[in-house]
mmCIF file of C-alpha atoms in Angstrom:
data_model
loop_
_atom_site.group_PDB
_atom_site.id
_atom_site.type_symbol
_atom_site.label_atom_id
_atom_site.label_comp_id
_atom_site.label_asym_id
_atom_site.label_seq_id
_atom_site.Cartn_x
_atom_site.Cartn_y
_atom_site.Cartn_z
ATOM 1 C CA MET U 1 26.789 35.014 -31.859
ATOM 2 C CA SER U 2 26.018 31.895 -29.746
ATOM 3 C CA ASN U 3 27.087 33.772 -26.594
ATOM 4 C CA ALA U 4 24.563 36.502 -27.378
ATOM 5 C CA ARG U 5 21.725 34.080 -27.713
ATOM 6 C CA VAL U 6 22.103 32.408 -24.315
ATOM 7 C CA PRO U 7 20.944 35.408 -22.214
ATOM 8 C CA ARG U 8 17.972 35.900 -24.543
ATOM 9 C CA LYS U 9 16.979 32.269 -24.243
ATOM 10 C CA GLY U 10 17.336 32.436 -20.470
ATOM 11 C CA ALA U 11 15.226 35.606 -20.418
ATOM 12 C CA ASP U 12 12.592 33.927 -22.586
ATOM 13 C CA ARG U 13 12.449 30.994 -20.223
ATOM 14 C CA ASN U 14 12.142 33.299 -17.201
ATOM 15 C CA GLY U 15 9.468 35.251 -19.019
ATOM 16 C CA LEU U 16 7.432 32.054 -19.707
ATOM 17 C CA TYR U 17 7.943 30.922 -16.115
ATOM 18 C CA ALA U 18 6.784 34.311 -14.839
ATOM 19 C CA LEU U 19 3.735 34.218 -17.110
ATOM 20 C CA GLY U 20 2.842 30.724 -15.988
ATOM 21 C CA CYS U 21 3.151 31.784 -12.302
ATOM 22 C CA LEU U 22 1.072 34.910 -13.101
ATOM 23 C CA LEU U 23 -1.828 32.845 -14.557
ATOM 24 C CA LEU U 24 -1.624 30.319 -11.690
ATOM 25 C CA VAL U 25 -1.588 32.973 -8.929
ATOM 26 C CA GLY U 26 -4.318 35.042 -10.507
ATOM 27 C CA THR U 27 -6.518 32.013 -10.910
ATOM 28 C CA PHE U 28 -6.010 30.876 -7.341
ATOM 29 C CA LEU U 29 -6.631 34.374 -6.044
ATOM 30 C CA ALA U 30 -10.055 34.240 -7.742
ATOM 31 C CA LEU U 31 -10.646 30.785 -6.271
ATOM 32 C CA SER U 32 -9.874 32.036 -2.783
ATOM 33 C CA LEU U 33 -12.707 34.572 -3.167
ATOM 34 C CA VAL U 34 -15.138 31.944 -4.448
ATOM 35 C CA VAL U 35 -14.390 29.742 -1.443
ATOM 36 C CA ALA U 36 -14.961 32.755 0.829
ATOM 37 C CA LYS U 37 -18.356 33.270 -0.802
ATOM 38 C CA LEU U 38 -19.329 29.646 -0.284
ATOM 39 C CA ALA U 39 -18.062 29.703 3.349
ATOM 40 C CA ASP U 40 -20.216 32.815 4.005
ATOM 41 C CA GLY U 41 -23.169 31.038 2.497
ATOM 42 C CA ALA U 42 -22.482 28.054 4.829
ATOM 43 C CA GLY U 43 -22.726 30.342 7.841
ATOM 44 C CA ALA U 44 -19.021 30.436 8.702
ATOM 45 C CA PRO U 45 -17.959 33.464 10.816
ATOM 46 C CA ARG U 46 -16.112 35.454 8.220
ATOM 47 C CA LEU U 47 -13.127 36.937 10.032
ATOM 48 C CA THR U 48 -12.639 33.719 12.049
ATOM 49 C CA PHE U 49 -12.704 31.713 8.828
ATOM 50 C CA LEU U 50 -10.097 33.990 7.228
ATOM 51 C CA MET U 51 -7.839 33.998 10.314
ATOM 52 C CA ALA U 52 -7.988 30.162 10.558
ATOM 53 C CA ALA U 53 -7.214 29.800 6.850
ATOM 54 C CA MET U 54 -4.201 32.099 7.178
ATOM 55 C CA THR U 55 -2.944 30.204 10.186
ATOM 56 C CA GLY U 56 -3.360 26.853 8.486
ATOM 57 C CA ALA U 57 -1.607 28.043 5.330
ATOM 58 C CA GLY U 58 1.222 29.440 7.449
ATOM 59 C CA ILE U 59 1.736 25.996 8.989
ATOM 60 C CA VAL U 60 1.605 24.245 5.659
ATOM 61 C CA LEU U 61 4.136 26.708 4.113
ATOM 62 C CA SER U 62 6.447 26.371 7.147
ATOM 63 C CA ALA U 63 6.379 22.625 6.777
ATOM 64 C CA ILE U 64 7.215 22.914 3.072
ATOM 65 C CA GLY U 65 10.113 25.192 3.876
ATOM 66 C CA ALA U 66 11.413 22.814 6.534
ATOM 67 C CA MET U 67 11.265 19.805 4.126
ATOM 68 C CA GLN U 68 13.094 21.805 1.503
ATOM 69 C CA ARG U 69 15.686 22.862 4.146
ATOM 70 C CA LYS U 70 15.121 26.517 3.324
ATOM 71 C CA THR U 71 16.641 29.252 5.408
ATOM 72 C CA MET U 72 14.138 30.279 8.134
ATOM 73 C CA ARG U 73 15.740 32.838 10.387
ATOM 74 C CA ILE U 74 13.634 34.473 13.138
ATOM 75 C CA ASN U 75 15.065 37.857 14.036
ATOM 76 C CA LEU U 76 13.878 41.525 14.286
ATOM 77 C CA ARG U 77 13.895 41.936 10.485
ATOM 78 C CA SER U 78 11.779 38.883 9.820
ATOM 79 C CA LEU U 79 9.388 39.837 12.687
ATOM 80 C CA GLU U 80 9.007 43.296 11.126
ATOM 81 C CA TYR U 81 8.417 41.755 7.774
ATOM 82 C CA ALA U 82 5.765 39.433 9.209
ATOM 83 C CA THR U 83 4.009 42.277 10.964
ATOM 84 C CA VAL U 84 3.919 44.862 8.226
ATOM 85 C CA ALA U 85 3.479 42.483 5.261
ATOM 86 C CA GLY U 86 0.887 40.538 7.224
ATOM 87 C CA ALA U 87 -1.138 43.655 8.039
ATOM 88 C CA LEU U 88 -1.067 44.969 4.462
ATOM 89 C CA PHE U 89 -2.215 41.496 3.377
ATOM 90 C CA ALA U 90 -4.820 40.877 6.034
ATOM 91 C CA VAL U 91 -6.712 44.236 5.924
ATOM 92 C CA PRO U 92 -7.776 44.156 2.217
ATOM 93 C CA ASN U 93 -8.569 40.448 2.470
ATOM 94 C CA ALA U 94 -10.740 41.050 5.538
ATOM 95 C CA LEU U 95 -12.523 43.819 3.659
ATOM 96 C CA ALA U 96 -13.153 41.375 0.824
ATOM 97 C CA PHE U 97 -14.478 38.661 3.160
ATOM 98 C CA LEU U 98 -16.837 41.187 4.906
ATOM 99 C CA ALA U 99 -18.066 42.798 1.690
ATOM 100 C CA ILE U 100 -18.584 39.685 -0.359
ATOM 101 C CA ARG U 101 -22.168 39.041 0.697
ATOM 102 C CA HIS U 102 -23.083 42.626 -0.228
ATOM 103 C CA VAL U 103 -21.349 43.088 -3.617
ATOM 104 C CA GLY U 104 -20.664 39.450 -4.738
ATOM 105 C CA ALA U 105 -17.548 37.510 -5.504
ATOM 106 C CA GLY U 106 -17.389 38.894 -9.037
ATOM 107 C CA PHE U 107 -17.004 42.469 -7.956
ATOM 108 C CA ILE U 108 -14.504 41.644 -5.267
ATOM 109 C CA SER U 109 -12.449 39.958 -7.960
ATOM 110 C CA LEU U 110 -12.736 43.032 -10.138
ATOM 111 C CA SER U 111 -11.196 45.188 -7.414
ATOM 112 C CA PHE U 112 -7.974 43.271 -7.706
ATOM 113 C CA ALA U 113 -7.571 44.706 -11.236
ATOM 114 C CA PHE U 114 -6.780 48.124 -9.894
ATOM 115 C CA PRO U 115 -3.524 47.736 -7.821
ATOM 116 C CA ILE U 116 -1.446 47.311 -10.898
ATOM 117 C CA LEU U 117 -1.577 51.041 -11.871
ATOM 118 C CA ILE U 118 -0.844 52.204 -8.320
ATOM 119 C CA THR U 119 2.002 49.715 -7.938
ATOM 120 C CA TRP U 120 3.505 50.751 -11.240
ATOM 121 C CA VAL U 121 3.341 54.471 -10.327
ATOM 122 C CA LEU U 122 4.949 53.852 -6.972
ATOM 123 C CA ALA U 123 7.617 51.634 -8.524
ATOM 124 C CA VAL U 124 8.509 54.281 -11.121
ATOM 125 C CA TRP U 125 8.509 56.972 -8.514
ATOM 126 C CA LEU U 126 10.819 54.928 -6.211
ATOM 127 C CA SER U 127 13.138 54.167 -9.211
ATOM 128 C CA LEU U 128 12.376 50.448 -8.889
ATOM 129 C CA GLU U 129 11.362 50.384 -12.554
ATOM 130 C CA ARG U 130 11.934 52.560 -15.565
ATOM 131 C CA LEU U 131 9.131 54.364 -17.334
ATOM 132 C CA ARG U 132 8.475 52.367 -20.550
ATOM 133 C CA ALA U 133 5.741 53.032 -23.022
ATOM 134 C CA LEU U 134 4.780 49.434 -23.787
ATOM 135 C CA ARG U 135 4.413 48.565 -20.112
ATOM 136 C CA LEU U 136 2.451 51.703 -19.452
ATOM 137 C CA LEU U 137 0.080 50.842 -22.377
ATOM 138 C CA GLY U 138 -0.359 47.327 -20.949
ATOM 139 C CA VAL U 139 -1.139 48.702 -17.486
ATOM 140 C CA LEU U 140 -3.633 51.191 -18.786
ATOM 141 C CA LEU U 141 -5.443 48.569 -20.976
ATOM 142 C CA GLY U 142 -5.685 46.074 -18.095
ATOM 143 C CA LEU U 143 -6.935 48.815 -15.741
ATOM 144 C CA SER U 144 -9.490 50.037 -18.255
ATOM 145 C CA GLY U 145 -10.851 46.524 -18.515
ATOM 146 C CA GLY U 146 -11.359 46.394 -14.726
ATOM 147 C CA LEU U 147 -12.884 49.882 -14.748
ATOM 148 C CA VAL U 148 -15.427 48.887 -17.411
ATOM 149 C CA LEU U 149 -16.660 46.100 -15.176
ATOM 150 C CA ALA U 150 -16.466 48.054 -11.883
ATOM 151 C CA MET U 151 -18.393 51.045 -13.278
ATOM 152 C CA ALA U 152 -21.151 48.730 -14.464
ATOM 153 C CA LYS U 153 -21.313 47.128 -11.020
ATOM 154 C CA ALA U 154 -21.270 50.413 -9.112
ATOM 155 C CA GLY U 155 -24.028 51.771 -11.348
ATOM 156 C CA GLY U 156 -26.368 48.980 -10.131
ATOM 157 C CA ALA U 157 -25.134 48.749 -6.575
ATOM 158 C CA GLY U 158 -28.152 50.427 -4.886
ATOM 159 C CA ASP U 159 -27.947 49.984 -1.133
ATOM 160 C CA ALA U 160 -24.540 48.337 -1.400
ATOM 161 C CA LEU U 161 -22.876 51.480 -2.736
ATOM 162 C CA GLY U 162 -21.064 52.055 0.555
ATOM 163 C CA TRP U 163 -19.541 48.490 0.326
ATOM 164 C CA VAL U 164 -18.621 49.169 -3.263
ATOM 165 C CA LEU U 165 -16.692 52.284 -2.256
ATOM 166 C CA LEU U 166 -15.022 50.443 0.582
ATOM 167 C CA VAL U 167 -13.890 47.722 -1.705
ATOM 168 C CA LEU U 168 -12.501 50.224 -4.136
ATOM 169 C CA ALA U 169 -10.240 51.443 -1.315
ATOM 170 C CA MET U 170 -8.536 48.052 -1.161
ATOM 171 C CA PRO U 171 -6.148 48.542 -4.166
ATOM 172 C CA LEU U 172 -4.081 51.179 -2.356
ATOM 173 C CA LEU U 173 -3.263 48.780 0.469
ATOM 174 C CA ILE U 174 -2.490 45.994 -1.946
ATOM 175 C CA ALA U 175 -0.158 48.204 -3.905
ATOM 176 C CA LEU U 176 1.638 49.358 -0.758
ATOM 177 C CA GLY U 177 2.069 45.702 0.216
ATOM 178 C CA ASN U 178 3.558 44.876 -3.219
ATOM 179 C CA ILE U 179 6.123 47.696 -2.817
ATOM 180 C CA TYR U 180 6.937 46.977 0.798
ATOM 181 C CA ARG U 181 7.611 43.316 0.244
ATOM 182 C CA THR U 182 10.149 44.213 -2.453
ATOM 183 C CA LEU U 183 11.878 46.950 -0.553
ATOM 184 C CA ARG U 184 12.166 45.029 2.674
ATOM 185 C CA TRP U 185 12.741 41.485 1.349
ATOM 186 C CA PRO U 186 15.209 40.015 3.870
ATOM 187 C CA THR U 187 18.452 38.999 2.235
ATOM 188 C CA GLY U 188 19.053 35.264 2.027
ATOM 189 C CA THR U 189 15.446 34.360 2.944
ATOM 190 C CA SER U 190 13.418 31.968 0.761
ATOM 191 C CA PRO U 191 10.057 32.878 -0.725
ATOM 192 C CA VAL U 192 8.265 29.971 1.041
ATOM 193 C CA PHE U 193 9.378 31.188 4.457
ATOM 194 C CA LEU U 194 8.371 34.792 3.704
ATOM 195 C CA ALA U 195 4.965 33.498 2.542
ATOM 196 C CA ALA U 196 4.571 31.672 5.863
ATOM 197 C CA LEU U 197 5.602 34.794 7.815
ATOM 198 C CA MET U 198 3.021 36.901 5.930
ATOM 199 C CA MET U 199 0.291 34.293 6.741
ATOM 200 C CA PHE U 200 1.144 34.286 10.429
ATOM 201 C CA GLY U 201 1.386 38.136 10.502
ATOM 202 C CA GLY U 202 -1.961 38.406 8.784
ATOM 203 C CA ALA U 203 -3.565 36.034 11.292
ATOM 204 C CA ALA U 204 -2.135 37.988 14.212
ATOM 205 C CA THR U 205 -3.493 41.233 12.643
ATOM 206 C CA LEU U 206 -6.996 39.767 12.548
ATOM 207 C CA LEU U 207 -6.950 38.279 15.997
ATOM 208 C CA PRO U 208 -8.059 41.413 17.917
ATOM 209 C CA PHE U 209 -10.949 41.976 15.465
ATOM 210 C CA VAL U 210 -12.021 38.266 15.751
ATOM 211 C CA LEU U 211 -12.045 38.614 19.571
ATOM 212 C CA LEU U 212 -14.047 41.850 19.366
ATOM 213 C CA PHE U 213 -16.579 41.135 16.609
ATOM 214 C CA GLU U 214 -16.743 37.290 16.579
ATOM 215 C CA PRO U 215 -15.982 36.171 20.165
ATOM 216 C CA GLY U 216 -16.356 32.456 20.865
ATOM 217 C CA GLN U 217 -17.253 31.457 17.200
ATOM 218 C CA PHE U 218 -14.158 29.437 16.495
ATOM 219 C CA PRO U 219 -15.727 26.150 17.937
ATOM 220 C CA ALA U 220 -18.757 26.661 15.693
ATOM 221 C CA LEU U 221 -16.429 26.787 12.691
ATOM 222 C CA LEU U 222 -14.945 23.401 13.677
ATOM 223 C CA THR U 223 -18.287 21.730 14.365
ATOM 224 C CA SER U 224 -19.843 22.651 11.006
ATOM 225 C CA GLY U 225 -19.037 19.987 8.504
ATOM 226 C CA ALA U 226 -19.538 22.260 5.449
ATOM 227 C CA ALA U 227 -17.571 25.115 6.916
ATOM 228 C CA MET U 228 -14.729 22.808 7.995
ATOM 229 C CA GLN U 229 -14.531 21.321 4.515
ATOM 230 C CA LEU U 230 -14.356 24.788 3.007
ATOM 231 C CA LEU U 231 -11.736 25.882 5.517
ATOM 232 C CA LEU U 232 -9.513 22.932 4.464
ATOM 233 C CA VAL U 233 -10.013 23.905 0.780
ATOM 234 C CA GLU U 234 -9.160 27.532 1.591
ATOM 235 C CA ILE U 235 -6.016 26.485 3.424
ATOM 236 C CA ALA U 236 -4.922 24.495 0.377
ATOM 237 C CA VAL U 237 -5.774 27.378 -1.945
ATOM 238 C CA PHE U 238 -3.878 29.923 0.223
ATOM 239 C CA SER U 239 -0.841 27.558 0.430
ATOM 240 C CA VAL U 240 -0.494 27.261 -3.323
ATOM 241 C CA LEU U 241 -1.510 30.841 -4.012
ATOM 242 C CA TYR U 242 0.999 32.490 -1.677
ATOM 243 C CA LEU U 243 3.885 30.126 -2.269
ATOM 244 C CA PHE U 244 3.890 31.058 -6.011
ATOM 245 C CA TYR U 245 2.903 34.626 -5.106
ATOM 246 C CA PHE U 246 6.299 35.105 -3.504
ATOM 247 C CA VAL U 247 8.076 33.082 -6.181
ATOM 248 C CA LEU U 248 6.589 35.403 -8.788
ATOM 249 C CA GLN U 249 7.509 38.584 -6.860
ATOM 250 C CA LYS U 250 11.083 37.398 -6.470
ATOM 251 C CA LEU U 251 11.291 36.422 -10.164
ATOM 252 C CA ALA U 252 9.637 39.483 -11.752
ATOM 253 C CA GLY U 253 9.083 42.260 -9.155
ATOM 254 C CA PRO U 254 6.116 44.055 -7.698
ATOM 255 C CA VAL U 255 4.612 45.570 -10.863
ATOM 256 C CA TYR U 256 4.576 42.321 -12.796
ATOM 257 C CA LEU U 257 3.133 40.608 -9.711
ATOM 258 C CA SER U 258 0.261 43.041 -9.514
ATOM 259 C CA GLN U 259 -0.937 41.788 -12.901
ATOM 260 C CA ILE U 260 -2.455 38.906 -10.969
ATOM 261 C CA GLY U 261 -5.282 41.309 -10.220
ATOM 262 C CA THR U 262 -6.268 41.522 -13.911
ATOM 263 C CA VAL U 263 -6.227 37.731 -14.205
ATOM 264 C CA ALA U 264 -8.216 37.331 -10.969
ATOM 265 C CA ALA U 265 -10.678 39.957 -12.174
ATOM 266 C CA LEU U 266 -11.485 38.024 -15.286
ATOM 267 C CA VAL U 267 -11.363 34.477 -13.845
ATOM 268 C CA GLY U 268 -13.287 35.516 -10.724
ATOM 269 C CA THR U 269 -15.973 37.162 -12.753
ATOM 270 C CA LEU U 270 -16.424 34.124 -14.969
ATOM 271 C CA ILE U 271 -16.587 31.823 -11.957
ATOM 272 C CA ALA U 272 -19.046 34.072 -10.167
ATOM 273 C CA VAL U 273 -21.331 34.098 -13.212
ATOM 274 C CA LEU U 274 -20.972 30.398 -14.275
ATOM 275 C CA ALA U 275 -20.627 28.651 -10.891
ATOM 276 C CA LEU U 276 -22.276 30.973 -8.378
ATOM 277 C CA GLY U 277 -25.122 32.200 -10.467
ATOM 278 C CA GLU U 278 -24.305 35.921 -10.181
ATOM 279 C CA ALA U 279 -25.666 38.139 -13.012
ATOM 280 C CA PRO U 280 -23.059 38.765 -15.688
ATOM 281 C CA PRO U 281 -21.978 42.408 -15.720
ATOM 282 C CA PRO U 282 -22.489 44.537 -18.865
ATOM 283 C CA ASN U 283 -19.617 44.731 -21.298
ATOM 284 C CA LEU U 284 -17.903 41.575 -19.940
ATOM 285 C CA GLY U 285 -16.553 40.682 -23.376
ATOM 286 C CA LEU U 286 -15.037 44.169 -23.914
ATOM 287 C CA ALA U 287 -13.472 44.070 -20.474
ATOM 288 C CA ALA U 288 -12.012 40.601 -21.048
ATOM 289 C CA LEU U 289 -10.469 41.752 -24.360
ATOM 290 C CA LEU U 290 -8.897 44.810 -22.724
ATOM 291 C CA VAL U 291 -7.481 42.732 -19.852
ATOM 292 C CA ALA U 292 -6.013 40.116 -22.238
ATOM 293 C CA LEU U 293 -4.425 42.704 -24.466
ATOM 294 C CA GLY U 294 -3.063 44.595 -21.515
ATOM 295 C CA THR U 295 -1.485 41.484 -19.991
ATOM 296 C CA LEU U 296 0.144 40.487 -23.304
ATOM 297 C CA LEU U 297 1.584 43.926 -23.927
ATOM 298 C CA PHE U 298 2.881 44.208 -20.346
ATOM 299 C CA HIS U 299 4.479 40.785 -20.661
ATOM 300 C CA ARG U 300 6.244 41.820 -23.910
ATOM 301 C CA GLY U 301 7.494 45.055 -22.299
ATOM 302 C CA ALA U 302 8.855 43.079 -19.303
ATOM 303 C CA ARG U 303 11.965 41.970 -21.227
ATOM 304 C CA ALA U 304 13.319 45.456 -21.294
ATOM 305 C CA ALA U 305 12.309 46.453 -17.776
ATOM 306 C CA SER U 306 14.757 46.655 -14.925
ATOM 307 C CA ILE U 307 14.602 43.988 -12.172
ATOM 308 C CA PRO U 308 13.761 45.428 -8.748
ATOM 309 C CA LYS U 309 16.564 45.084 -6.226
ATOM 310 C CA GLY U 310 14.351 43.328 -3.711
ATOM 311 C CA ALA U 311 13.392 40.722 -6.266
ATOM 312 C CA THR U 312 16.911 39.558 -6.895
ATOM 313 C CA THR U 313 17.774 38.403 -3.396
ATOM 314 C CA THR U 314 18.082 34.691 -2.724
#
């Protein structure tokens, strides 16, 4: 009997670790959007700010990997990973940074509640995960909480409706990124190095757009005290966020990872209302309850779910 208990205890510890990472990553994802909102208010060029934050976080994560003596191979596979994962990361984040002044940090946060359903459908379709009723119920509850808030926001969008629709297109790219990183996870590569690669790939993706739409604005970013302080904060937030982002994906797979959106939706909305002065959306309490219930049910269903093959590499 003692031998039967050990795996269960190990699974319980992994489950608690995954839940802790989930809450941490979801909260920092919401914080990154809040910093973006503050940087936009400080007059920072939005794409330049995002590219500089990605580059800085990539340097920090590379330094962490070097200090930990992690494997950091540069080859065609890792360059492909940096390019594709970086692009699938950079484009939705760029959309968020551009739209935030039009729809607010709260609504941008809410959009991150949607990728979970798309990721789950793709994972089941690709046989990365089995179809399980409890996890499906958790996904649907969390998604419904995000939809309750998003519909309320879209109903009062007015002239910003185009930006609302554009933001709602982000979840597909995020879900594709979740699946790609699992399927193409390079064998024997550490999460911290892959996080650094994604940061550098994302910055490279944004560079042509920065040169086209914000030429010559990087010096202005460095000479503005407020913008520079916010840039340093964003680099720190990105470094913590995406280090544990990859740890969580390796530990629990792409569908579990995508739950960070429901956490970010709730935390980001609360921060936007309490700290940034945005108007609270209708039915916030109902949405929060649905998100919390969905996350708990999904977490309970995770014990029986299969582990994606890309998440088990070391």
